[in-house]
Coordinates of C-alpha atoms and ligand atoms in Angstrom, one line a residue:
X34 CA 7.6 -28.3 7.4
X35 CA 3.9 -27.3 6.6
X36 CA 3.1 -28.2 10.5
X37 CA 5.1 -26.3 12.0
X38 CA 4.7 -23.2 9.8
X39 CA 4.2 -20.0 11.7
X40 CA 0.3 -18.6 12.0
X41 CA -1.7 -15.9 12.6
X42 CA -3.3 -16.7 16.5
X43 CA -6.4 -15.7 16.0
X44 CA -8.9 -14.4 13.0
X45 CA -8.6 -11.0 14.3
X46 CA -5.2 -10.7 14.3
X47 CA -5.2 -11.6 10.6
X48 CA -7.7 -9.6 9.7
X49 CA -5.8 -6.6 11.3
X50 CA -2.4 -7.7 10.0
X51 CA -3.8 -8.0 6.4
X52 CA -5.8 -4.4 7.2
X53 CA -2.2 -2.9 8.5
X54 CA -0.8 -3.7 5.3
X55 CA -3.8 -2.4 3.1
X56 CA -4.2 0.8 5.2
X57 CA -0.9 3.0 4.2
X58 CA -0.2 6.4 3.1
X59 CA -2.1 5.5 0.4
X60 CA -5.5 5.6 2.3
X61 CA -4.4 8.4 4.4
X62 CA -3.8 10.8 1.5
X63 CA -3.2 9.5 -1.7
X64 CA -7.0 8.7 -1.8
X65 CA -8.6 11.8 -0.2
X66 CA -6.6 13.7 -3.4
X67 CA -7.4 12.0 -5.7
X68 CA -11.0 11.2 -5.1
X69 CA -11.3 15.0 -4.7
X70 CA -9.4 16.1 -7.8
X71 CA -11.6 13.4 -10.0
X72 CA -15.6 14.3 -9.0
X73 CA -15.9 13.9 -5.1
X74 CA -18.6 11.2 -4.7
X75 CA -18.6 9.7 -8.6
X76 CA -14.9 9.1 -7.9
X77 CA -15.4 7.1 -4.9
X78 CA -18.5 5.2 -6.6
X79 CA -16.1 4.5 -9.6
X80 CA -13.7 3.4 -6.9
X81 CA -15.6 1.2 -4.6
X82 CA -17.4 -0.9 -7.7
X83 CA -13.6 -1.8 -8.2
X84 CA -13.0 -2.8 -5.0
X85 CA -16.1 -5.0 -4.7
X86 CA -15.8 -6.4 -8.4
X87 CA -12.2 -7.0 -9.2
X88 CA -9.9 -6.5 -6.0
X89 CA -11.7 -8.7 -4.1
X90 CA -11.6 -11.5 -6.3
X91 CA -8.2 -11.0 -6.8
X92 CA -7.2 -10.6 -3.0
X93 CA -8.9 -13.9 -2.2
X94 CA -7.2 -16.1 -4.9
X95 CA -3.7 -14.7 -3.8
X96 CA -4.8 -15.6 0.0
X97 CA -5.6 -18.7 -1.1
X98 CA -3.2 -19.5 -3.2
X99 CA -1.0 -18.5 0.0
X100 CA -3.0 -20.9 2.5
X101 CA -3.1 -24.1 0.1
X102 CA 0.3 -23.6 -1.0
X103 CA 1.6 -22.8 3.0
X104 CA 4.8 -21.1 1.1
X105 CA 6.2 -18.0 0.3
X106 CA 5.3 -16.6 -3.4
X107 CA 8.2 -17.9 -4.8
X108 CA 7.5 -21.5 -3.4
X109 CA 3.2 -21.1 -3.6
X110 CA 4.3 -20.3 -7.7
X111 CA 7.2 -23.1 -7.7
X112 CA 5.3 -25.9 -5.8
X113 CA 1.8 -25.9 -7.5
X114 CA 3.1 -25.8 -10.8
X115 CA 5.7 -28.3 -10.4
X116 CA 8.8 -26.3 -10.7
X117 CA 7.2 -24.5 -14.4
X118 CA 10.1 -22.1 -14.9
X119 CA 7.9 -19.7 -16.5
X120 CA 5.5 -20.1 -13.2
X121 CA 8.7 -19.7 -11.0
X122 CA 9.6 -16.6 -13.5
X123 CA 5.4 -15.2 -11.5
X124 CA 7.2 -16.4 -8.2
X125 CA 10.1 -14.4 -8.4
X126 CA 8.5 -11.4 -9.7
X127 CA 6.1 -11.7 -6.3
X128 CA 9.1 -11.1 -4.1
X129 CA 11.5 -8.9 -5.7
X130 CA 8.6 -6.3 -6.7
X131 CA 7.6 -6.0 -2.8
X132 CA 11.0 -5.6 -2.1
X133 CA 11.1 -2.9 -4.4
X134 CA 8.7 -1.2 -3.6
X135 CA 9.6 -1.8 -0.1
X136 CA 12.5 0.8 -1.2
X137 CA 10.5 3.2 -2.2
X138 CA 8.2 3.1 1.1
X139 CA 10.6 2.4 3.2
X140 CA 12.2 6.5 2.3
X141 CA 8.7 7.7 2.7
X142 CA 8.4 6.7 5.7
X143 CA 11.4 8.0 7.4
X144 CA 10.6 11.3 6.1
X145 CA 7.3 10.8 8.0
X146 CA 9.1 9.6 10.9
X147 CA 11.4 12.7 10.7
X148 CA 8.0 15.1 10.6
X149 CA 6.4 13.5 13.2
X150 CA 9.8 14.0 15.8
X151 CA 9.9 17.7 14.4
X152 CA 6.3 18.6 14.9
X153 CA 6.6 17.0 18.3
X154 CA 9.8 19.3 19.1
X155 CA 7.7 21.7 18.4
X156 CA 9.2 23.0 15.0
X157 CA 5.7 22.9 13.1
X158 CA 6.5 26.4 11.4
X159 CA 9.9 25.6 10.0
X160 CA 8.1 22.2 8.6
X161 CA 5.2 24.6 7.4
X162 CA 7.9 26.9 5.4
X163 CA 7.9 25.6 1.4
X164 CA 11.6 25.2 1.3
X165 CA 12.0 23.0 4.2
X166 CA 11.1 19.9 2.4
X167 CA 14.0 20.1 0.0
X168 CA 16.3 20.5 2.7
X169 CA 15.2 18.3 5.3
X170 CA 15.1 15.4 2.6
X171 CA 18.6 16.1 1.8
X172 CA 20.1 16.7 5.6
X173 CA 22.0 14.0 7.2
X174 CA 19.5 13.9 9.6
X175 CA 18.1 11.8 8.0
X176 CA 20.3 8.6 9.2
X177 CA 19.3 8.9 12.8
X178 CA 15.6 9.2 11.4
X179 CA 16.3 6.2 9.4
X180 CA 17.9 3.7 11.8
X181 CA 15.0 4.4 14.3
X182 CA 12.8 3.6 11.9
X183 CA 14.7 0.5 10.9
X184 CA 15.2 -0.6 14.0
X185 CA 11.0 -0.5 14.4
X186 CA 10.9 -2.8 11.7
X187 CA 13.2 -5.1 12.6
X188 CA 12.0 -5.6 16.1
X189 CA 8.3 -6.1 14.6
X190 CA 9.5 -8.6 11.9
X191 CA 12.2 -10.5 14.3
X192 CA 9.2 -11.5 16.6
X193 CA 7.7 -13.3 14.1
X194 CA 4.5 -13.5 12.9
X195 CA 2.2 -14.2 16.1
X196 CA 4.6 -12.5 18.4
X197 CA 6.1 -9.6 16.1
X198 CA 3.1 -8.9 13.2
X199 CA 0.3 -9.5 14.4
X200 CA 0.8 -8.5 18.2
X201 CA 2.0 -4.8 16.4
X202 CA -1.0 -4.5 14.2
X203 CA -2.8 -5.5 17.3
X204 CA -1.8 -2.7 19.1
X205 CA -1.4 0.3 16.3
X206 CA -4.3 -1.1 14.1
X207 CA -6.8 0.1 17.4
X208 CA -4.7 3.2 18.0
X209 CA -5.0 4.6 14.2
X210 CA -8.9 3.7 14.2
X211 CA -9.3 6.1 17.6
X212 CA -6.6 8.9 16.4
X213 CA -8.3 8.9 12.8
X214 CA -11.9 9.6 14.4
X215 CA -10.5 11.8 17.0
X216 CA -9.0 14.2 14.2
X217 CA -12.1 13.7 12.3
X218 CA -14.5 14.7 14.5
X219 CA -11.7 17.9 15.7
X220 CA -11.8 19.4 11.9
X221 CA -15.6 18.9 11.4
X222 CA -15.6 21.4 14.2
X223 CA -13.1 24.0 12.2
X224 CA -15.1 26.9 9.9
X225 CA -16.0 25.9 6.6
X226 CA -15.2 22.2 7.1
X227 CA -18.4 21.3 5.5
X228 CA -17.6 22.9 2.3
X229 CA -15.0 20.8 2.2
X230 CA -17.2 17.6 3.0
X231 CA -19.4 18.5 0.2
X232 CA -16.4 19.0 -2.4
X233 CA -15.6 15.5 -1.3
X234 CA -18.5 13.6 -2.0
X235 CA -20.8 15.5 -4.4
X236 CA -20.4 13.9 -7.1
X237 CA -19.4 15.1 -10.6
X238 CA -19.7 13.0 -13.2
X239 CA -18.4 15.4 -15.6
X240 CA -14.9 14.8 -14.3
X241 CA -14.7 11.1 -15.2
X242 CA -12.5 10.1 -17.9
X243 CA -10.7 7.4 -19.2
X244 CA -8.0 8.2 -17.2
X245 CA -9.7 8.8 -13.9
X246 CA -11.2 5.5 -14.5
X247 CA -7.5 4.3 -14.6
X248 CA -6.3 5.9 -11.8
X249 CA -9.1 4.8 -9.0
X250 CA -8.4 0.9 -10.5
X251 CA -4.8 1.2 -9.5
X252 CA -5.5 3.5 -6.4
X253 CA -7.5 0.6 -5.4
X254 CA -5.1 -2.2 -6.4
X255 CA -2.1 -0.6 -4.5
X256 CA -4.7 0.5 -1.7
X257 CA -5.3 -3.2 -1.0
X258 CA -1.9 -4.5 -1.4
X259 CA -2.3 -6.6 -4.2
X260 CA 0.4 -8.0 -6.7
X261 CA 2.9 -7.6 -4.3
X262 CA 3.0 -11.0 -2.8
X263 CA 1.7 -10.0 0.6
X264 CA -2.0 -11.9 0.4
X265 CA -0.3 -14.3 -0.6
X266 CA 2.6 -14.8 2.6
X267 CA -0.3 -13.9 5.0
X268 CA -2.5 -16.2 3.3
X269 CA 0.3 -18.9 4.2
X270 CA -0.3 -18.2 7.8
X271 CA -3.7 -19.4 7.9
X272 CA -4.8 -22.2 8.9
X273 CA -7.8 -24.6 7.3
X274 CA -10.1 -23.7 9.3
X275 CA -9.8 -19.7 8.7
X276 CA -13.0 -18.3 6.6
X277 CA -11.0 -17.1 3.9
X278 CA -13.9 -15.5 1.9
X279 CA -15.1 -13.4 5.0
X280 CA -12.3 -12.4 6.2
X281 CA -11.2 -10.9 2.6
X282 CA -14.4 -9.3 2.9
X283 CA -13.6 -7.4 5.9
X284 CA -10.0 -6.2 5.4
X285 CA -11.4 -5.0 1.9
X286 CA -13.9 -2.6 3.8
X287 CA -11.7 -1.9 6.6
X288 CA -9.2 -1.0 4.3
X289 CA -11.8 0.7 2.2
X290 CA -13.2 2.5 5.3
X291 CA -10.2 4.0 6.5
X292 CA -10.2 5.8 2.7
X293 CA -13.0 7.5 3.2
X294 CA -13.3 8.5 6.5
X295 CA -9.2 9.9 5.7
X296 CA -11.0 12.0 3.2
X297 CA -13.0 13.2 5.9
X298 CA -10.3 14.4 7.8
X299 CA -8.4 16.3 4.8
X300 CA -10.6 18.0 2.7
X301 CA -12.1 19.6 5.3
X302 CA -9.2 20.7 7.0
X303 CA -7.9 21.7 3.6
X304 CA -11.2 24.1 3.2
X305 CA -10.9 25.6 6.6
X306 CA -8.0 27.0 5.1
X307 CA -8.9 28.3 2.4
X308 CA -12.7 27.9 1.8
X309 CA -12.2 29.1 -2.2
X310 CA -9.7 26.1 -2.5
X311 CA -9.5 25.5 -6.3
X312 CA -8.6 22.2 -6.4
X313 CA -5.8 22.4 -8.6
X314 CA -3.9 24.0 -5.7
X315 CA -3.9 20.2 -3.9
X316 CA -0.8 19.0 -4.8
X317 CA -0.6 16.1 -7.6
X318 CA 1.4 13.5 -5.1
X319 CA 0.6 11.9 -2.0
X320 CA 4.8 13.3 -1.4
X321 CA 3.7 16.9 -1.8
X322 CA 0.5 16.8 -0.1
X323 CA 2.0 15.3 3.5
X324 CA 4.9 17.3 3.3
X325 CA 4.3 21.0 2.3
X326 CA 0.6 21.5 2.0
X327 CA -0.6 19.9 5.2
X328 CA 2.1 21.3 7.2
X329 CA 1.0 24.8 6.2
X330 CA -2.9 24.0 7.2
X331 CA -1.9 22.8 10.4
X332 CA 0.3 26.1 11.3
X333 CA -2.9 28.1 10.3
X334 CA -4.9 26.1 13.5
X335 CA -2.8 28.4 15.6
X336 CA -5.1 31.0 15.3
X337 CA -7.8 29.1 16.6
X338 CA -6.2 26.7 18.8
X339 CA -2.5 28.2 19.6
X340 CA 1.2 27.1 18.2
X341 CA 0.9 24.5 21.0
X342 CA -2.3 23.3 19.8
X343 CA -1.7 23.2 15.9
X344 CA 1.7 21.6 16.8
X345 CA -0.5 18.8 19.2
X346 CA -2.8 18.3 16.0
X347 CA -0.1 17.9 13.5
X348 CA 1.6 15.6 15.8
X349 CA -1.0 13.3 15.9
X350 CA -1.4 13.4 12.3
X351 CA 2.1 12.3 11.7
X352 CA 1.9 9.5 14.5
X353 CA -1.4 8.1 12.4
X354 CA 0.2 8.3 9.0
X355 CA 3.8 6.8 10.5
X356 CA 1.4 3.7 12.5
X357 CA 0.0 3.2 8.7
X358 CA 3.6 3.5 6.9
X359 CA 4.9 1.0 9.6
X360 CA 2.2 -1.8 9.4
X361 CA 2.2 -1.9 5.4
X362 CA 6.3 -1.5 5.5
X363 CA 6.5 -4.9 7.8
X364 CA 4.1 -6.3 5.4
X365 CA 6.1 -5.8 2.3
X366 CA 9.3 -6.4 3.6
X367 CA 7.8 -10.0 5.6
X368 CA 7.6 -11.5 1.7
X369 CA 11.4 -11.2 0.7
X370 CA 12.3 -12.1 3.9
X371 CA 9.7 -15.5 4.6
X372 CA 10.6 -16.5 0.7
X373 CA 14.7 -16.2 2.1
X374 CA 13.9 -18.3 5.0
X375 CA 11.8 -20.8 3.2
X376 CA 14.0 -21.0 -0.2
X377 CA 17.4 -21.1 1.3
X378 CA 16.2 -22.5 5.2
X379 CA 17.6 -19.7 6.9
X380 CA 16.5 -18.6 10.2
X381 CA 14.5 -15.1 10.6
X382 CA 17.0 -13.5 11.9
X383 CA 19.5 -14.3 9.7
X384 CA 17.3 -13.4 6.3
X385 CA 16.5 -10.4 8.0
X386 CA 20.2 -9.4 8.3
X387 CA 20.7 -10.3 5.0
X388 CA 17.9 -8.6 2.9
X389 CA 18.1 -5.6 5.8
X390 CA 21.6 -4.6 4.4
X391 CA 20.7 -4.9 1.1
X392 CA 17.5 -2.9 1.6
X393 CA 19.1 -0.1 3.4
X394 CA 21.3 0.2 0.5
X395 CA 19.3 0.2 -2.1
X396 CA 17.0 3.0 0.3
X397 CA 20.5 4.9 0.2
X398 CA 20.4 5.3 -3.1
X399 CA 17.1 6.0 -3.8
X400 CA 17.4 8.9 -0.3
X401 CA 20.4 10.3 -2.6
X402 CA 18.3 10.9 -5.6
X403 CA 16.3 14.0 -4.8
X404 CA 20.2 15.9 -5.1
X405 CA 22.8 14.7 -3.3
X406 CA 23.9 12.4 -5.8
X407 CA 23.9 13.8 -9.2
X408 CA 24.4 10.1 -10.7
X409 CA 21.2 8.6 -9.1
X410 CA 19.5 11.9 -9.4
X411 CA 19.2 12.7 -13.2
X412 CA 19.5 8.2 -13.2
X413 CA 18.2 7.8 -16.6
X414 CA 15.6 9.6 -19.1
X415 CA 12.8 7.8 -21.0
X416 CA 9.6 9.2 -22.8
X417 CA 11.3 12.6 -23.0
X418 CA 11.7 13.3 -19.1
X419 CA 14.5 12.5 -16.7
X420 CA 14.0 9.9 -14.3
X421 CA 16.0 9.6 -11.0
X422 CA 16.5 6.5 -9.3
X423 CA 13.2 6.8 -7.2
X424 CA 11.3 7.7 -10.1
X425 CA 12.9 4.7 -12.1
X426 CA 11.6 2.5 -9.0
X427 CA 8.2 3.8 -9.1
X428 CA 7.3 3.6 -12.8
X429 CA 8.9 0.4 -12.9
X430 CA 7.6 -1.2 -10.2
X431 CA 4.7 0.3 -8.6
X432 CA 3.0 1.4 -11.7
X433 CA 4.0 -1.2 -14.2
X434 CA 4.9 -5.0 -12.2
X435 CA 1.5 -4.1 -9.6
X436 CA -1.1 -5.3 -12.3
X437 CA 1.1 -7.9 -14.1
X438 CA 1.5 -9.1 -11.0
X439 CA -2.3 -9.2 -10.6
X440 CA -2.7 -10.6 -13.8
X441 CA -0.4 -13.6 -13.7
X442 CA -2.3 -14.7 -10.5
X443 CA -5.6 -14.5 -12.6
X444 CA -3.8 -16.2 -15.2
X445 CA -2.4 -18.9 -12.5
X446 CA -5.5 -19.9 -10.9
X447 CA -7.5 -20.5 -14.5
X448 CA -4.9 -22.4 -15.9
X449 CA -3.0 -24.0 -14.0
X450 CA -4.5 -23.8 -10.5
X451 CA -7.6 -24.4 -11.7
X452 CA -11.0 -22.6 -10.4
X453 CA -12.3 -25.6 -8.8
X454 CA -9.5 -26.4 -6.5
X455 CA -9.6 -22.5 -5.7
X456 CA -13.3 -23.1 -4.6
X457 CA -12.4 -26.0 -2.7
X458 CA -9.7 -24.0 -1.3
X459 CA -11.6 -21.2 0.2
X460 CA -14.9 -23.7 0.5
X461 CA -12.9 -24.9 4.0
X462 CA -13.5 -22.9 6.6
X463 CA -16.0 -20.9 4.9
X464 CA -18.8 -23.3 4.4
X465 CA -21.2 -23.1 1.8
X466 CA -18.6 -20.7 -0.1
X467 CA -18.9 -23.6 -3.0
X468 CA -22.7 -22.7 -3.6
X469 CA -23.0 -19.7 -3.3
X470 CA -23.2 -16.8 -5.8
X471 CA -19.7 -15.1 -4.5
X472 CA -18.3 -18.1 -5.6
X473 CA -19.9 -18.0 -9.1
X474 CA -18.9 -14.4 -9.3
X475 CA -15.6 -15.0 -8.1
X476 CA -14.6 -17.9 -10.9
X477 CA -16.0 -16.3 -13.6
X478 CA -15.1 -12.4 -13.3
X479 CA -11.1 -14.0 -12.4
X480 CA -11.1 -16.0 -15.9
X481 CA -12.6 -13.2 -17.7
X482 CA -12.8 -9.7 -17.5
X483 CA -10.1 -9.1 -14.8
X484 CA -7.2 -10.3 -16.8
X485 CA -8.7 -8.3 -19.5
X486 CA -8.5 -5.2 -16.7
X487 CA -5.4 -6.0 -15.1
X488 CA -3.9 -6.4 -19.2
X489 CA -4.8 -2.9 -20.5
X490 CA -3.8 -0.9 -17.6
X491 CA 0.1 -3.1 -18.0
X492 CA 0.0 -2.1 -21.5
X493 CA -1.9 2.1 -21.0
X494 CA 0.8 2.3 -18.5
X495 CA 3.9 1.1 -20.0
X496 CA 2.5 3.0 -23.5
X497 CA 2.1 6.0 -21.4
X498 CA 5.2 5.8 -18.7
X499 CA 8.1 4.7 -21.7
X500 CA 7.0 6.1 -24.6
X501 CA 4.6 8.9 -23.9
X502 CA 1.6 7.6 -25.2
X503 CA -1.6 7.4 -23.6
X504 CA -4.3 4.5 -25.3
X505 CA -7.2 6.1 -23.2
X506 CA -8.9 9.2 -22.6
Ligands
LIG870 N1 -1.8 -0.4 0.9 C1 -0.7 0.4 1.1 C2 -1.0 1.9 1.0 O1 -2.1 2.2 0.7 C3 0.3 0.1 0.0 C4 1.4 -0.6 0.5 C5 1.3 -1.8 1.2 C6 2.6 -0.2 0.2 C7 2.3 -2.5 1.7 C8 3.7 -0.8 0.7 C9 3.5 -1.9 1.4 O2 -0.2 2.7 1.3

């Protein structure tokens, strides 16, 4: 069964696969905001030490627990502890979170999808106008918007991962490097771009706090995909002779890369618009940021540039951010699907039917909670607010499962794994790994102060998110 496993073809196309799935809307706003909103350059230090020092360690155990095991999470937890139900309890956990969270993502990005058609109709000023938001996400447009997008996914994921993942990260990984440097280098050009520049990387210190601290390590941890099974599936696909250390390495600051120079592109096209910007004017979600603020900024570039030209700009905008959405959606939603095929020996195509029906409804009901539907609309109510369905996904999921996750495959590799058989692991293919200080690094911060991490933001959050109490600053 191992043998004939599907793989990656070549080292590149994993690297770009696993970069597709790191490099989201996350990267493409979510981090330009908040690096912005929490001191400019000490924001990104913060965030890049966390990167380095406890993402990457934590990415290359879940790779490698991915390439040893040569299973989906599920099977990677179930096989190398010998069926331990509280190990398969980890395994499960590793596939229905991404599939969750794969709800969540997949509603963002038909939105996207239906922005990006719009500004290409040429209907940038009715997307610029505040209200539109509200009604476009609750038109019944948005089924045609949704089975396009659908149907994208399905063709990537049905070919496979040689023929249908990596050939599409292939193709849109090289497009949203060129389009992301292209717009860069347009809104450097604008009027007071470089105030912006400066906003975003002068750094104030005086902004960090406990909770900015928080925020960048789980920016980060959702920026690189981690405790959501992914590493781990694509991990799978590797073979023994893949250098697992390096390529970590490089989809860390690819992934990492793409964050910052995104930053370079939105703040500032964000100052060109209004150079006395306070910053308390950015929107506080990634939501409100692509879908009424930037719309706004680019209708404004038709002063300098024409409707035709603002609309061309925007356009291109929405293409980049829908290429991002659509790599780190085929990612998430390849884990439920290879641990369907694996568990119950289904073919793709089947688990893809399967788990593609049961997605879309679930999407259905979270698309129906901004109004339409009063019951998953005002769903539930917990630490004094009310919570629609969405909302009840991303609090559970995304903000709490994401570091349990992380922690249980800390927890994983030091006990029952074991750290030597994880050198040994990632010591083929990348030789000299076993020696070297990386290694040493790696072993010791994953059995100490990373759990420790990963534990206290599980427990800030859920104190914070269910009962309104924050531990830290
Ligand atoms: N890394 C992605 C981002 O920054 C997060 C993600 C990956 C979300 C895969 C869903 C699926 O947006």
């Amino acid at each position: 069964m191992a043998a004939n496993r599907e793989q990656f073809g070549s080292r590149i196309g994993f690297i770009l696969a696993a970069a597709g799935s790191a490099v989201g809307i996350g990267n493409m706003v979510g981090f330009p905001v908040a690096a912005a909103k929490n001191g400019g350059g000490a924001f990104l230090l913060i965030y890049t030490l966390f990167v380095l020092f406890i993402c990457l360690p934590v990415m290359l155990a879940e790779i490698s627990v991915g390439r040893h095991s040569r299973k989906d999470p599920l099977g990677a937890y179930s096989d190398m502890s010998q069926k331990h139900p509280g190990w398969r309890l980890a395994g499960w956990l590793s596939i229905i979170t991404p599939f969750m969270i794969a709800v969540f993502y997949l509603v963002i990005t038909i939105w996207i999808f239906g922005y990006l058609v719009q500004s290409v109709l040429g209907n940038l000023d009715t997307l610029a106008n505040p209200d539109t938001f509200n009604v476009f996400i609750n038109s019944h447009h948005l089924l045609y918007y949704a089975l396009a997008v659908l149907a994208v996914i399905y063709l990537i994921l049905q070919g496979g991962v040689k023929q249908g993942i990596e050939k599409a990260a292939k193709i849109m990984m090289p497009a949203l490097f060129i389009m992301l440097l292209a717009l860069v280098v347009f809104v450097l050009t604008l009027d007071n771009a470089f105030a912006g520049v400066s906003y975003y990387l002068v750094p104030d210190f005086s902004k960090v706090n406990g909770s900015v601290v928080s925020a960048a390590l789980s920016q980060a941890f959702f920026s690189l995909s981690l405790g959501m099974g992914i590493m781990i599936t694509y991990g799978s696909y590797l073979d023994k002779q893949s250098d697992l250390a390096g390529s970590a390495k490089t989809v860390a600051l690819l992934d990492t890369g793409v964050a910052f120079i995104a930053g370079l592109l939105i703040l500032p096209a964000v100052f060109s618009f209004n150079p006395n910007m306070p910053t308390s004017e950015l929107s506080d979600s990634s939501v409100g940021m692509i879908f009424t603020f930037l719309p706004k900024i680019f209708l404004a570039l038709q002063a300098s540039i024409g409707y035709l030209g603002a609309s061309v700009v925007a356009s291109l905008f929405f293409v980049l951010v829908f290429f991002a959405a659509i790599t780190s959606m085929v990612s998430i939603f390849e884990v439920p699907v290879a641990a369907l095929m694996e568990e119950k020996k289904l073919s793709r195509k089947l688990s893809l039917g399967i788990l593609g029906v049961v997605l879309i409804m679930m999407a259905l009901m979270a698309g129906v909670s901004f109004g339409i539907s009063e019951f998953f609309t005002s769903f539930t109510q917990y630490a004094g607010q009310n919570k629609s369905f969405f909302d009840v996904i991303l609090d559970l999921f995304y903000d709490s499962i994401l570091p349990l996750n992380g922690l249980l495959i800390c927890m994983f590799v030091i006990y029952r794994w074991k750290k030597v058989n994880l050198s040994r692991e990632i010591d083929e293919g990348a030789q000299h790994y076993a020696q070297s200080a990386f290694e040493r690094y790696v072993n010791f911060s994953i059995s100490t102060f990373i759990p420790i991490i990963l534990l206290l933001v599980f427990i800030n959050t859920v104190a914070l998110k269910y009962f309104g109490a924050s531990l830290i600053g």
